[in-house]
Every structure is written in structure tokens, then in C-alpha cells.
Short mmCIF file of C-alpha atoms in Angstrom, two decimals:
data_model
loop_
_atom_site.label_atom_id
_atom_site.label_comp_id
_atom_site.label_asym_id
_atom_site.label_seq_id
_atom_site.Cartn_x
_atom_site.Cartn_y
_atom_site.Cartn_z
CA MET P 30 127.78 70.89 69.61
CA GLY P 31 127.37 74.76 69.15
CA PRO P 32 129.41 77.57 68.83
CA PRO P 33 130.13 79.21 72.48
CA LYS P 34 128.00 82.40 72.81
CA GLN P 35 125.20 80.29 70.90
CA ILE P 36 125.22 77.37 73.71
CA ARG P 37 122.95 78.97 76.00
CA VAL P 38 120.34 79.15 73.10
CA LEU P 39 120.65 75.74 71.69
CA CYS P 40 120.71 73.78 75.25
CA ILE P 41 117.90 75.72 76.84
CA GLY P 42 115.98 75.21 73.20
CA GLU P 43 116.79 72.03 73.17
CA CYS P 44 116.33 70.58 76.66
CA MET P 45 113.00 72.37 76.60
CA ALA P 46 111.91 70.60 73.93
CA GLU P 47 112.46 67.86 75.83
CA LEU P 48 110.76 68.96 78.64
CA SER P 49 107.09 69.96 77.20
CA GLY P 50 107.17 66.59 76.26
CA ASP P 51 106.91 63.62 78.45
CA GLY P 52 110.98 64.13 79.35
CA ALA P 53 110.56 60.17 79.06
CA GLY P 54 113.57 59.84 76.44
CA GLY P 55 115.80 62.20 78.41
CA TYR P 56 118.51 64.41 76.25
CA ARG P 57 122.11 63.94 76.05
CA LEU P 58 124.64 66.98 75.24
CA GLY P 59 127.81 66.83 73.59
CA PHE P 60 130.11 69.86 73.88
CA GLY P 61 133.50 70.86 72.82
CA GLY P 62 135.99 73.65 73.86
CA ASP P 63 134.78 76.96 75.83
CA SER P 64 131.10 75.55 75.78
CA LEU P 65 131.67 72.74 77.54
CA ASN P 66 132.02 75.09 80.95
CA THR P 67 128.79 77.06 80.03
CA ALA P 68 126.89 73.72 79.40
CA LEU P 69 127.81 71.90 82.62
CA TYR P 70 126.77 75.48 84.20
CA MET P 71 123.47 75.11 82.19
CA ALA P 72 123.36 70.94 83.48
CA ARG P 73 123.52 72.74 87.34
CA LEU P 74 120.43 75.49 86.97
CA MET P 75 118.61 72.78 85.75
CA ALA P 76 118.78 70.82 88.14
CA GLN P 77 118.58 73.99 90.42
CA ALA P 78 115.33 74.69 88.90
CA GLY P 79 113.90 70.93 89.44
CA VAL P 80 114.79 69.31 86.34
CA PRO P 81 114.37 65.69 86.89
CA ASP P 82 118.01 63.57 86.88
CA GLY P 83 117.86 62.03 83.28
CA VAL P 84 116.36 64.25 81.31
CA VAL P 85 119.26 66.24 80.13
CA ASN P 86 122.96 64.78 80.70
CA ILE P 87 126.45 66.56 79.78
CA VAL P 88 128.41 64.50 77.95
CA THR P 89 132.21 65.19 78.53
CA GLY P 90 134.99 63.60 76.15
CA GLY P 91 136.48 63.64 72.82
CA GLY P 92 135.30 63.26 69.87
CA SER P 93 137.44 59.40 68.57
CA THR P 94 135.95 58.17 71.99
CA VAL P 95 132.88 59.54 73.62
CA GLY P 96 131.48 61.29 70.19
CA ALA P 97 132.09 58.15 68.34
CA ALA P 98 130.20 55.49 70.90
CA LEU P 99 127.76 58.17 71.33
CA THR P 100 126.81 58.58 67.32
CA SER P 101 127.02 54.69 66.84
CA HIS P 102 124.89 54.17 69.54
CA PRO P 103 121.52 52.43 68.69
CA GLY P 104 119.73 54.03 71.50
CA VAL P 105 120.52 57.43 70.43
CA ASP P 106 117.63 58.92 68.22
CA LEU P 107 118.85 61.79 66.59
CA ILE P 108 122.40 63.93 65.85
CA THR P 109 122.89 67.20 65.62
CA MET P 110 126.45 68.93 65.29
CA THR P 111 128.11 71.97 64.38
CA GLY P 112 131.53 71.80 63.35
CA SER P 113 133.96 70.84 60.64
CA VAL P 114 133.65 68.75 57.21
CA PRO P 115 135.31 65.94 58.20
CA THR P 116 134.37 65.43 61.80
CA GLY P 117 130.09 65.48 59.78
CA ARG P 118 131.28 62.85 57.39
CA ARG P 119 132.88 60.48 60.77
CA ILE P 120 129.32 61.74 62.16
CA MET P 121 127.12 60.23 59.21
CA GLN P 122 128.92 57.16 58.59
CA ALA P 123 128.31 55.97 62.07
CA ALA P 124 124.66 56.93 62.38
CA ALA P 125 124.10 55.36 58.95
CA GLY P 126 124.35 52.02 60.61
CA ASN P 127 121.07 52.87 62.59
CA LEU P 128 119.60 54.83 60.27
CA VAL P 129 119.58 57.92 62.70
CA PRO P 130 118.42 61.29 61.25
CA VAL P 131 121.32 63.64 61.33
CA SER P 132 121.60 67.56 61.16
CA LEU P 133 125.06 68.87 60.35
CA GLU P 134 125.81 72.74 59.95
CA LEU P 135 129.69 72.71 58.51
CA GLY P 136 131.94 74.80 57.81
CA GLY P 137 130.02 77.94 57.08
CA LYS P 138 131.38 79.84 54.65
CA ALA P 139 128.56 82.55 55.17
CA PRO P 140 128.73 85.60 52.45
CA PHE P 141 128.40 89.04 53.73
CA ILE P 142 126.58 90.67 50.40
CA VAL P 143 126.72 94.80 50.06
CA MET P 144 124.79 96.10 47.32
CA ASP P 145 125.12 99.09 45.19
CA ASP P 146 122.22 101.16 47.14
CA ALA P 147 124.03 100.10 50.84
CA ASP P 148 124.49 102.72 53.89
CA LEU P 149 128.59 102.34 53.50
CA ASP P 150 128.94 103.54 56.95
CA GLN P 151 126.42 100.71 58.13
CA ALA P 152 127.95 98.25 56.55
CA VAL P 153 131.46 98.31 57.13
CA ALA P 154 130.31 98.38 61.09
CA ALA P 155 127.86 95.43 60.24
CA ALA P 156 130.49 93.49 58.69
CA VAL P 157 132.99 94.41 61.55
CA THR P 158 131.03 93.42 63.96
CA SER P 159 130.00 89.94 62.27
CA ARG P 160 133.39 88.52 61.54
CA PHE P 161 134.89 89.72 64.78
CA MET P 162 132.32 89.07 67.53
CA ASN P 163 133.23 86.57 69.71
CA CYS P 164 136.37 85.97 68.25
CA GLY P 165 134.84 85.12 65.31
CA GLN P 166 133.86 81.78 66.74
CA VAL P 167 130.15 81.96 65.83
CA CYS P 168 128.83 79.87 62.74
CA ILE P 169 127.33 82.78 61.06
CA CYS P 170 130.05 85.02 60.95
CA ALA P 171 130.94 86.78 58.03
CA GLU P 172 133.49 84.44 56.38
CA ARG P 173 133.70 86.33 53.25
CA ILE P 174 132.63 89.70 51.73
CA LEU P 175 130.96 90.32 48.28
CA VAL P 176 130.60 94.11 47.44
CA HIS P 177 128.83 95.44 44.54
CA ASP P 178 131.27 95.92 41.15
CA ARG P 179 129.44 99.69 41.57
CA ILE P 180 130.68 100.62 44.66
CA HIS P 181 133.73 97.94 45.14
CA ASP P 182 136.13 100.98 45.44
CA ALA P 183 134.06 103.63 47.28
#
């Protein structure tokens, strides 16, 4: 799963990693929210480009049904997910039974740090862009801003 703006990069990067091998294993990608339409569109583009059937599979459905089935399935070799801590816990529990490697990016609290020698106009512009780009729906957006004591009131 990935944030909407990054789904193209994630989808292309992960699918190309599979395509660079023999393609025998196939790849299943699950997405939620707004990123689903982008994923379905990317799948159509890949099919039009000649990617063989079964190499990329977009699986749709709710986490409690489809997600649970995929994360606990013995044929799944790797699970990655960007999302909440409670969902990450459920994924880890489901994957543990099959000893599947899991990579989770959970509930990010990315700090935006402004040091005392920073260009304040540039720092403010960058902080605003980081926090509000894509309506704050980016896993690396600034969740909190830490400002050096010497320039806090500047």
C-alpha cells in the first residue's frame, strides 16, 4: 500500500523489480483509498505495454477480508505496507505464522527541523510545502516542526 502521490513510483518500481527477473513469481499489489484508481490505471498501461498476464495483479477489497487473506497466505513471500500502527500489528501477526518478511512504514511523525543558521524564508516555504502537499497525504510530510531556540521567536 502506498500514499496516493507515490503510488506510481511504488507500482512501477516494485513491478519492474519483478519484471527484471524471470517473472515466474508474479506480483500482487494491494492499495487503498484514492490510490486504487491509479493502480488500476497503471495495470491497464502495463497490459497495453505487453506485460504478461499474472505478472502484476491488482487485488481490491477490504483489509479485514482481502488483506487478511493475503498476509496469512503461505504463497506470499514478502509483505510491505504503509499505514497505521494497528494495521501493522495485524499484518505482523498474520505473517508470523508463515515467517514471511514484512516491511512496514507506520504512522510517521517526520520532523521538520529548522536550525539557527537556516534561511527562514526558505525554511517556512519548505515547511508549508512539506506539510500540505497532496493535502498532507504523504508519508514523509512534516508532521511536527522543531525550531532552534535561538530563532524560535524570529
